[in-house]
Amino acid sequence: MAGTNELIDDLVRDLRPVHRHALAWLLGRALLPGLALSTAFILFVHGLRPDLGAALFLPAFWVKSAYPLLLGLIGVGALLVVARPGGRPVGSALQVAIVYALLVGLAVLQLRQATTPDESHRLIMGISALYCPLIILATGAAPMAATFWFLRRSAPTAPGLAGAIAGLSGGALGAWIYSWGCIENGLPFVALWYTLGIVLCTTLGSIMGRLWLKW
Amino acid sequence: MTVVTESELKVLMLLSLDGDEAAYRCLLDVLRHLLVRYYARRLGRSDTSDVDDLVQDTLLALHQRRITYDRERPFTAWFFTIARHKLVDHHRRTGNRGHVGLEAAGEMPDGYREDAVSAQMDIQRLLAGLPAWQAEAIRQVRLDGSSITEAALHAGRSESMVKVGIHRGIKALAARLRGDHGRDE
């Protein structure tokens, strides 16, 4: 038992006060540089959408931007739950479902207003359908690194689930940043291809979680 | 074995989170004994070195991940979720898969079920041995987050007296709890 005595001595010596909201602060501290890096990528490598000034007056632009932002915020809330031992953010799954259902509803409305098959096709496929999920993987990478950095310092007891939530949050926040550079205005496009990008990040996160979130 | 209550452990944890070394040492001492019993019962007496490893691993995890403890929730529920996590991990590493499902379902050890852990914090019981004004000052400053000045005003004593009083009170508390639990080593 000598080892345990020494360990306790070491731990007591190493004790530092912990702030009441320390966990949320840690997540904030992780996300800030992640989001900054992703923003820099869109600003300086990809570029903002050229018609941003005009797009600001389109409801579709704001819906496209709000959808991943809401998913990202739900994900951040779920992260703070899953980061604690035994944490299961059950309510968050319902919130994600509601947000997605709202988007699909608006997408259907927008499709109905389309007058020609060409216009419908454009709303669904845009001109960047296959490129979009990949660039969301790219813009999601830095926020995902942040959420994983955070989870490795907390205590998730379900590594696959925690990783998936880290991927969802990172991917959704990355998609939100990309929404300022993306030229599409179709909500069906967002419901399909943005979602696919975020799902890719979530799946990747789940695999990474199983590998890296064991403790 | 002396029964340690959720409220006692929670008070010690809250004090530890505020950086109180005496309370933290006391908490770790008590938890160490709880863990030895917890793991010994589940691994069988033959694996004493495994038990020691698990105890140390769990105390280290508590230390490194104490940021994830939510002050509004029961302490024992949080702590034994970590202990169970370490146990499941141990079974997985040693290939003892048959045990995993069983132990994972085994929840917390006796006396720490949800009804017990959500019981009202019995601070009075823990602080009973101290002079009333000392106990009150500890409660105000260390648990409720009041300032020393406020507590001094309330106690009608100087700030430095309140500071010394809190320090001595916690030392006495820790000594008492340590004495209680030293016996069953």
CSV table of C-alpha atoms in Angstrom, one decimal:
chain,number,residue,atom,x,y,z
A,1,MET,CA,0.0,0.0,0.0
A,2,ALA,CA,3.1,2.2,0.1
A,3,GLY,CA,2.4,3.2,-3.5
A,4,THR,CA,-1.0,4.4,-2.6
A,5,ASN,CA,0.3,6.5,0.2
A,6,GLU,CA,2.8,8.2,-2.0
A,7,LEU,CA,0.2,8.7,-4.7
A,8,ILE,CA,-2.1,10.5,-2.3
A,9,ASP,CA,0.8,12.7,-1.1
A,10,ASP,CA,1.5,13.6,-4.8
A,11,LEU,CA,-2.1,14.3,-5.6
A,12,VAL,CA,-2.5,16.5,-2.5
A,13,ARG,CA,0.6,18.4,-3.4
A,14,ASP,CA,-0.7,18.9,-6.9
A,15,LEU,CA,-4.2,20.2,-5.8
A,16,ARG,CA,-5.3,23.4,-7.5
A,17,PRO,CA,-8.7,25.0,-7.0
A,18,VAL,CA,-11.3,24.2,-9.7
A,19,HIS,CA,-13.7,26.9,-10.8
A,20,ARG,CA,-17.4,26.1,-10.6
A,21,HIS,CA,-17.8,26.4,-14.4
A,22,ALA,CA,-14.4,25.0,-15.2
A,23,LEU,CA,-15.7,22.4,-17.7
A,24,ALA,CA,-17.5,24.9,-19.8
A,25,TRP,CA,-14.5,27.2,-19.7
A,26,LEU,CA,-12.3,24.4,-20.9
A,27,LEU,CA,-14.6,23.8,-23.9
A,28,GLY,CA,-14.7,27.5,-24.7
A,29,ARG,CA,-10.9,27.7,-24.5
A,30,ALA,CA,-10.7,24.7,-26.9
A,31,LEU,CA,-13.3,25.9,-29.4
A,32,LEU,CA,-12.1,29.5,-29.8
A,33,PRO,CA,-8.8,28.7,-31.7
A,34,GLY,CA,-10.6,25.9,-33.6
A,35,LEU,CA,-13.2,28.2,-34.9
A,36,ALA,CA,-10.7,30.9,-35.6
A,37,LEU,CA,-8.6,28.5,-37.7
A,38,SER,CA,-11.6,27.4,-39.6
A,39,THR,CA,-12.7,31.0,-40.2
A,40,ALA,CA,-9.3,31.9,-41.4
A,41,PHE,CA,-9.5,29.0,-43.9
A,42,ILE,CA,-12.8,30.3,-45.3
A,43,LEU,CA,-11.6,33.9,-45.4
A,44,PHE,CA,-8.2,33.5,-46.9
A,45,VAL,CA,-8.2,30.1,-48.7
A,46,HIS,CA,-11.8,29.6,-49.9
A,47,GLY,CA,-13.1,33.2,-49.8
A,48,LEU,CA,-16.5,34.5,-48.7
A,49,ARG,CA,-19.3,34.1,-51.2
A,50,PRO,CA,-18.9,36.9,-53.8
A,51,ASP,CA,-22.5,38.0,-53.6
A,52,LEU,CA,-22.6,38.0,-49.8
A,53,GLY,CA,-24.0,41.5,-49.7
A,54,ALA,CA,-27.0,40.5,-51.7
A,55,ALA,CA,-27.4,37.1,-50.0
A,56,LEU,CA,-27.8,38.8,-46.6
A,57,PHE,CA,-31.3,39.8,-47.8
A,58,LEU,CA,-32.3,36.2,-48.7
A,59,PRO,CA,-34.2,34.3,-46.0
A,60,ALA,CA,-32.7,31.1,-47.5
A,61,PHE,CA,-29.2,32.3,-46.6
A,62,TRP,CA,-30.1,32.8,-43.0
A,63,VAL,CA,-31.8,29.4,-42.8
A,64,LYS,CA,-28.8,27.8,-44.4
A,65,SER,CA,-26.6,29.4,-41.8
A,66,ALA,CA,-28.9,28.9,-38.8
A,67,TYR,CA,-29.2,25.1,-39.4
A,68,PRO,CA,-25.6,24.1,-38.8
A,69,LEU,CA,-25.3,26.8,-36.1
A,70,LEU,CA,-28.2,25.3,-34.2
A,71,LEU,CA,-26.8,21.8,-34.6
A,72,GLY,CA,-23.5,23.1,-33.4
A,73,LEU,CA,-25.0,24.6,-30.3
A,74,ILE,CA,-27.0,21.5,-29.5
A,75,GLY,CA,-23.8,19.6,-30.0
A,76,VAL,CA,-21.9,21.8,-27.6
A,77,GLY,CA,-24.6,21.3,-25.0
A,78,ALA,CA,-24.5,17.6,-25.5
A,79,LEU,CA,-20.7,17.7,-25.2
A,80,LEU,CA,-20.9,19.2,-21.7
A,81,VAL,CA,-23.2,16.2,-20.7
A,82,VAL,CA,-21.3,13.4,-22.4
A,83,ALA,CA,-18.0,14.8,-21.0
A,84,ARG,CA,-19.1,13.8,-17.5
A,85,PRO,CA,-18.9,10.1,-16.3
A,86,GLY,CA,-22.2,8.3,-17.2
A,87,GLY,CA,-23.4,11.3,-19.1
A,88,ARG,CA,-26.1,10.5,-21.8
A,89,PRO,CA,-27.5,13.6,-23.6
A,90,VAL,CA,-30.8,12.0,-24.5
A,91,GLY,CA,-32.7,15.2,-25.0
A,92,SER,CA,-30.2,16.5,-27.6
A,93,ALA,CA,-31.1,13.7,-30.0
A,94,LEU,CA,-34.7,15.0,-30.0
A,95,GLN,CA,-33.5,18.6,-30.5
A,96,VAL,CA,-31.4,17.5,-33.5
A,97,ALA,CA,-34.5,15.7,-35.0
A,98,ILE,CA,-36.7,18.8,-34.5
A,99,VAL,CA,-34.1,21.1,-36.2
A,100,TYR,CA,-33.7,18.7,-39.1
A,101,ALA,CA,-37.5,18.3,-39.5
A,102,LEU,CA,-37.9,22.1,-39.6
A,103,LEU,CA,-35.2,22.4,-42.3
A,104,VAL,CA,-36.9,19.7,-44.3
A,105,GLY,CA,-40.2,21.4,-44.0
A,106,LEU,CA,-38.8,24.7,-45.3
A,107,ALA,CA,-36.9,22.8,-48.0
A,108,VAL,CA,-40.2,21.3,-49.2
A,109,LEU,CA,-41.9,24.7,-49.2
A,110,GLN,CA,-39.0,26.1,-51.3
A,111,LEU,CA,-39.2,23.2,-53.8
A,112,ARG,CA,-42.9,23.7,-54.3
A,113,GLN,CA,-42.3,27.3,-55.3
A,114,ALA,CA,-39.9,26.2,-58.0
A,115,THR,CA,-41.6,26.6,-61.4
A,116,THR,CA,-39.3,24.6,-63.7
A,117,PRO,CA,-37.6,21.1,-63.4
A,118,ASP,CA,-34.3,23.0,-63.9
A,119,GLU,CA,-35.0,25.2,-60.9
A,120,SER,CA,-35.9,22.2,-58.7
A,121,HIS,CA,-32.7,20.4,-59.8
A,122,ARG,CA,-30.7,23.5,-59.0
A,123,LEU,CA,-32.3,23.7,-55.5
A,124,ILE,CA,-31.4,20.1,-54.8
A,125,MET,CA,-28.0,19.6,-56.5
A,126,GLY,CA,-26.8,23.2,-56.7
A,127,ILE,CA,-23.5,23.4,-58.5
A,128,SER,CA,-21.3,22.0,-55.7
A,129,ALA,CA,-23.2,19.0,-54.3
A,130,LEU,CA,-20.2,16.6,-54.1
A,131,TYR,CA,-17.7,19.3,-53.2
A,132,CYS,CA,-19.8,20.5,-50.2
A,133,PRO,CA,-19.5,17.5,-47.9
A,134,LEU,CA,-15.8,17.4,-48.5
A,135,ILE,CA,-15.3,21.1,-47.6
A,136,ILE,CA,-17.4,20.6,-44.5
A,137,LEU,CA,-14.9,17.9,-43.5
A,138,ALA,CA,-12.1,20.4,-44.1
A,139,THR,CA,-13.8,23.3,-42.1
A,140,GLY,CA,-14.9,20.8,-39.5
A,141,ALA,CA,-11.4,19.5,-38.9
A,142,ALA,CA,-10.2,22.3,-36.6
A,143,PRO,CA,-13.4,22.5,-34.5
A,144,MET,CA,-13.3,18.7,-34.2
A,145,ALA,CA,-9.7,18.8,-33.0
A,146,ALA,CA,-10.9,21.2,-30.4
A,147,THR,CA,-13.8,19.1,-29.2
A,148,PHE,CA,-11.5,16.0,-29.0
A,149,TRP,CA,-8.9,18.0,-27.1
A,150,PHE,CA,-11.6,18.9,-24.7
A,151,LEU,CA,-13.0,15.3,-24.3
A,152,ARG,CA,-9.5,13.9,-23.7
A,153,ARG,CA,-9.3,16.2,-20.6
A,154,SER,CA,-12.7,15.3,-19.3
A,155,ALA,CA,-14.3,11.9,-18.4
A,156,PRO,CA,-16.6,10.5,-21.1
A,157,THR,CA,-17.5,6.9,-20.3
A,158,ALA,CA,-19.0,6.1,-23.7
A,159,PRO,CA,-16.1,6.8,-26.1
A,160,GLY,CA,-18.0,6.0,-29.3
A,161,LEU,CA,-20.9,8.2,-28.4
A,162,ALA,CA,-18.7,11.0,-27.1
A,163,GLY,CA,-16.6,10.9,-30.3
A,164,ALA,CA,-19.7,11.0,-32.4
A,165,ILE,CA,-20.9,14.1,-30.5
A,166,ALA,CA,-17.5,15.7,-30.9
A,167,GLY,CA,-17.7,15.0,-34.6
A,168,LEU,CA,-21.2,16.4,-34.9
A,169,SER,CA,-20.4,19.6,-33.0
A,170,GLY,CA,-17.1,20.1,-34.9
A,171,GLY,CA,-18.7,19.3,-38.3
A,172,ALA,CA,-21.8,21.5,-37.7
A,173,LEU,CA,-19.7,24.5,-36.5
A,174,GLY,CA,-17.4,24.0,-39.5
A,175,ALA,CA,-20.5,23.9,-41.8
A,176,TRP,CA,-21.8,27.1,-40.2
A,177,ILE,CA,-18.5,28.8,-41.0
A,178,TYR,CA,-18.6,27.4,-44.5
A,179,SER,CA,-22.1,28.7,-45.0
A,180,TRP,CA,-20.6,32.2,-45.3
A,181,GLY,CA,-18.5,31.1,-48.2
A,182,CYS,CA,-21.0,28.8,-49.9
A,183,ILE,CA,-22.8,30.1,-52.9
A,184,GLU,CA,-25.9,27.8,-52.8
A,185,ASN,CA,-29.4,29.1,-51.9
A,186,GLY,CA,-31.3,25.8,-52.0
A,187,LEU,CA,-32.6,24.5,-48.7
A,188,PRO,CA,-33.0,21.0,-50.1
A,189,PHE,CA,-29.3,21.3,-51.0
A,190,VAL,CA,-28.5,22.1,-47.4
A,191,ALA,CA,-30.8,19.3,-46.0
A,192,LEU,CA,-28.9,16.8,-48.2
A,193,TRP,CA,-25.3,17.9,-48.7
A,194,TYR,CA,-24.6,19.9,-45.6
A,195,THR,CA,-26.2,17.1,-43.6
A,196,LEU,CA,-24.0,14.5,-45.4
A,197,GLY,CA,-20.9,16.5,-44.5
A,198,ILE,CA,-21.9,16.7,-40.9
A,199,VAL,CA,-22.8,13.0,-40.8
A,200,LEU,CA,-19.4,12.2,-42.3
A,201,CYS,CA,-17.8,14.2,-39.4
A,202,THR,CA,-20.0,12.4,-36.9
A,203,THR,CA,-19.1,9.0,-38.2
A,204,LEU,CA,-15.4,9.8,-38.3
A,205,GLY,CA,-15.7,11.2,-34.8
A,206,SER,CA,-17.3,8.0,-33.5
A,207,ILE,CA,-14.4,5.9,-34.9
A,208,MET,CA,-11.8,8.4,-33.5
A,209,GLY,CA,-13.6,8.3,-30.2
A,210,ARG,CA,-13.3,4.6,-29.9
A,211,LEU,CA,-9.6,4.9,-30.6
A,212,TRP,CA,-8.7,8.0,-28.6
A,213,LEU,CA,-11.2,8.6,-25.8
A,214,LYS,CA,-10.3,5.6,-23.7
A,215,TRP,CA,-9.0,6.3,-20.2
B,1,MET,CA,-16.5,-0.1,8.9
B,2,THR,CA,-17.7,3.3,9.9
B,3,VAL,CA,-20.4,4.4,7.5
B,4,VAL,CA,-19.4,7.5,5.5
B,5,THR,CA,-22.4,9.4,4.1
B,6,GLU,CA,-22.8,11.0,0.7
B,7,SER,CA,-23.1,14.4,2.4
B,8,GLU,CA,-19.7,14.0,4.2
B,9,LEU,CA,-17.9,13.0,1.0
B,10,LYS,CA,-19.6,15.8,-0.9
B,11,VAL,CA,-18.6,18.4,1.6
B,12,LEU,CA,-15.0,17.1,1.4
B,13,MET,CA,-15.1,17.2,-2.4
B,14,LEU,CA,-16.5,20.7,-2.5
B,15,LEU,CA,-13.7,21.8,-0.1
B,16,SER,CA,-11.1,20.0,-2.2
B,17,LEU,CA,-12.4,21.8,-5.4
B,18,ASP,CA,-11.8,25.0,-3.5
B,19,GLY,CA,-8.2,23.9,-3.0
B,20,ASP,CA,-8.3,22.8,0.6
B,21,GLU,CA,-5.5,20.3,1.0
B,22,ALA,CA,-6.5,18.9,4.4
B,23,ALA,CA,-10.0,18.1,3.1
B,24,TYR,CA,-8.6,16.6,0.0
B,25,ARG,CA,-6.2,14.3,1.8
B,26,CYS,CA,-9.0,13.2,4.0
B,27,LEU,CA,-11.3,12.6,1.0
B,28,LEU,CA,-8.6,10.5,-0.8
B,29,ASP,CA,-8.0,8.5,2.4
B,30,VAL,CA,-11.6,7.6,2.8
B,31,LEU,CA,-12.2,6.9,-0.9
B,32,ARG,CA,-9.1,4.6,-0.9
B,33,HIS,CA,-10.7,2.4,1.7
B,34,LEU,CA,-14.1,2.4,-0.1
B,35,LEU,CA,-12.3,1.5,-3.3
B,36,VAL,CA,-10.3,-1.4,-1.8
B,37,ARG,CA,-13.6,-2.9,-0.6
B,38,TYR,CA,-15.3,-2.2,-3.9
B,39,TYR,CA,-12.7,-3.8,-6.1
B,40,ALA,CA,-11.7,-6.6,-3.7
B,41,ARG,CA,-15.3,-7.8,-3.6
B,42,ARG,CA,-15.5,-7.8,-7.4
B,43,LEU,CA,-12.1,-9.3,-8.3
B,44,GLY,CA,-11.7,-11.9,-5.6
B,45,ARG,CA,-9.2,-11.7,-2.8
B,46,SER,CA,-6.4,-13.3,-4.9
B,47,ASP,CA,-5.9,-10.3,-7.1
B,48,THR,CA,-4.5,-7.9,-4.4
B,49,SER,CA,-2.0,-6.3,-6.8
B,50,ASP,CA,-4.8,-5.7,-9.3
B,51,VAL,CA,-6.9,-4.2,-6.6
B,52,ASP,CA,-4.0,-1.8,-5.6
B,53,ASP,CA,-3.5,-0.9,-9.3
B,54,LEU,CA,-7.2,-0.2,-9.8
B,55,VAL,CA,-7.4,1.9,-6.6
B,56,GLN,CA,-4.5,4.0,-7.6
B,57,ASP,CA,-5.7,4.3,-11.2
B,58,THR,CA,-9.1,5.5,-9.9
B,59,LEU,CA,-7.7,8.0,-7.4
B,60,LEU,CA,-5.5,9.4,-10.2
B,61,ALA,CA,-8.6,9.6,-12.5
B,62,LEU,CA,-10.5,11.5,-9.8
B,63,HIS,CA,-7.6,13.9,-9.6
B,64,GLN,CA,-7.1,14.5,-13.3
B,65,ARG,CA,-10.8,14.6,-14.2
B,66,ARG,CA,-12.2,16.3,-11.1
B,67,ILE,CA,-13.2,19.2,-13.4
B,68,THR,CA,-16.1,17.0,-14.6
B,69,TYR,CA,-17.7,16.8,-11.2
B,70,ASP,CA,-20.9,18.8,-11.2
B,71,ARG,CA,-21.3,20.5,-7.7
B,72,GLU,CA,-25.1,20.3,-8.0
B,73,ARG,CA,-25.1,16.5,-8.3
B,74,PRO,CA,-24.3,13.6,-5.8
B,75,PHE,CA,-20.6,13.0,-5.4
B,76,THR,CA,-20.8,9.2,-4.9
B,77,ALA,CA,-22.8,8.7,-8.1
B,78,TRP,CA,-20.0,10.6,-10.0
B,79,PHE,CA,-17.2,8.8,-8.2
B,80,PHE,CA,-18.5,5.2,-8.5
B,81,THR,CA,-19.3,5.8,-12.2
B,82,ILE,CA,-15.5,6.4,-12.6
B,83,ALA,CA,-14.7,3.3,-10.4
B,84,ARG,CA,-17.1,1.1,-12.5
B,85,HIS,CA,-15.5,2.5,-15.7
B,86,LYS,CA,-12.1,1.5,-14.5
B,87,LEU,CA,-13.4,-2.0,-13.5
B,88,VAL,CA,-15.0,-2.5,-16.9
B,89,ASP,CA,-11.8,-1.4,-18.5
B,90,HIS,CA,-9.8,-3.8,-16.3
B,91,HIS,CA,-12.1,-6.8,-17.3
B,92,ARG,CA,-11.7,-5.8,-20.9
B,93,ARG,CA,-7.9,-5.7,-20.7
B,94,THR,CA,-7.7,-9.0,-18.8
B,95,GLY,CA,-10.1,-10.7,-21.3
B,96,ASN,CA,-12.6,-11.4,-18.6
B,97,ARG,CA,-15.5,-10.5,-20.7
B,98,GLY,CA,-18.1,-12.6,-18.9
B,99,HIS,CA,-17.9,-10.3,-15.9
B,100,VAL,CA,-18.3,-7.0,-17.8
B,101,GLY,CA,-22.1,-7.1,-18.4
B,102,LEU,CA,-22.7,-8.3,-14.9
B,103,GLU,CA,-20.6,-5.7,-13.2
B,104,ALA,CA,-21.7,-2.9,-15.4
B,105,ALA,CA,-25.2,-3.6,-14.3
B,106,GLY,CA,-24.1,-3.8,-10.7
B,107,GLU,CA,-24.4,0.0,-10.2
B,108,MET,CA,-23.0,1.5,-7.0
B,109,PRO,CA,-22.0,-0.4,-3.8
B,110,ASP,CA,-24.4,-0.9,-0.9
B,111,GLY,CA,-25.6,2.3,0.7
B,112,TYR,CA,-24.9,4.5,-2.3
B,113,ARG,CA,-28.0,4.0,-4.3
B,114,GLU,CA,-29.7,7.0,-5.8
B,115,ASP,CA,-32.2,7.5,-2.9
B,116,ALA,CA,-29.3,7.6,-0.5
B,117,VAL,CA,-27.1,9.8,-2.5
B,118,SER,CA,-29.8,12.4,-3.2
B,119,ALA,CA,-30.5,12.7,0.5
B,120,GLN,CA,-30.3,16.2,1.8
B,121,MET,CA,-26.8,17.3,2.7
B,122,ASP,CA,-26.4,16.7,6.4
B,123,ILE,CA,-23.9,19.4,7.0
B,124,GLN,CA,-24.9,19.8,10.6
B,125,ARG,CA,-23.9,16.2,11.4
B,126,LEU,CA,-20.5,16.7,9.9
B,127,LEU,CA,-19.9,20.1,11.5
B,128,ALA,CA,-21.5,19.2,14.8
B,129,GLY,CA,-18.3,18.8,16.7
B,130,LEU,CA,-17.1,22.3,16.0
B,131,PRO,CA,-18.0,25.5,17.8
B,132,ALA,CA,-21.2,26.9,16.3
B,133,TRP,CA,-19.6,30.1,14.8
B,134,GLN,CA,-16.8,28.1,13.2
B,135,ALA,CA,-19.2,25.7,11.6
B,136,GLU,CA,-21.3,28.6,10.4
B,137,ALA,CA,-18.3,30.3,8.9
B,138,ILE,CA,-17.1,27.2,7.1
B,139,ARG,CA,-20.6,26.7,5.7
B,140,GLN,CA,-20.9,30.3,4.5
B,141,VAL,CA,-17.4,30.8,3.1
B,142,ARG,CA,-16.4,27.3,1.8
B,143,LEU,CA,-19.8,26.0,0.8
B,144,ASP,CA,-22.0,29.0,0.0
B,145,GLY,CA,-19.3,31.1,-1.5
B,146,SER,CA,-19.7,34.1,0.8
B,147,SER,CA,-16.7,36.4,1.4
B,148,ILE,CA,-14.6,36.3,4.6
B,149,THR,CA,-15.9,39.9,5.2
B,150,GLU,CA,-19.5,38.8,5.1
B,151,ALA,CA,-18.8,35.8,7.4
B,152,ALA,CA,-16.9,38.0,9.8
B,153,LEU,CA,-19.8,40.5,9.9
B,154,HIS,CA,-22.2,37.6,10.6
B,155,ALA,CA,-20.1,36.1,13.3
B,156,GLY,CA,-19.3,39.4,14.9
B,157,ARG,CA,-15.6,38.6,14.8
B,158,SER,CA,-12.6,40.0,13.0
B,159,GLU,CA,-11.7,38.8,9.5
B,160,SER,CA,-8.5,37.3,10.6
B,161,MET,CA,-10.2,35.4,13.4
B,162,VAL,CA,-12.7,34.0,10.9
B,163,LYS,CA,-9.9,32.9,8.6
B,164,VAL,CA,-8.1,31.1,11.4
B,165,GLY,CA,-11.3,29.7,12.7
B,166,ILE,CA,-12.1,28.1,9.3
B,167,HIS,CA,-8.6,26.8,8.9
B,168,ARG,CA,-8.7,25.2,12.4
B,169,GLY,CA,-12.2,23.9,11.9
B,170,ILE,CA,-11.4,22.1,8.7
B,171,LYS,CA,-8.2,20.6,10.2
B,172,ALA,CA,-10.3,19.3,13.2
B,173,LEU,CA,-12.9,17.9,10.8
B,174,ALA,CA,-10.3,16.1,8.7
B,175,ALA,CA,-8.6,14.7,11.7
B,176,ARG,CA,-11.9,13.4,13.0
B,177,LEU,CA,-12.8,11.7,9.8
B,178,ARG,CA,-9.3,10.3,9.3
B,179,GLY,CA,-9.4,8.9,12.9
B,180,ASP,CA,-12.8,7.3,12.1
B,181,HIS,CA,-11.5,5.6,9.0
B,182,GLY,CA,-8.0,4.8,10.1
B,183,ARG,CA,-9.3,1.9,12.3
B,184,ASP,CA,-10.4,-0.5,9.6
B,185,GLU,CA,-7.1,-0.6,7.7
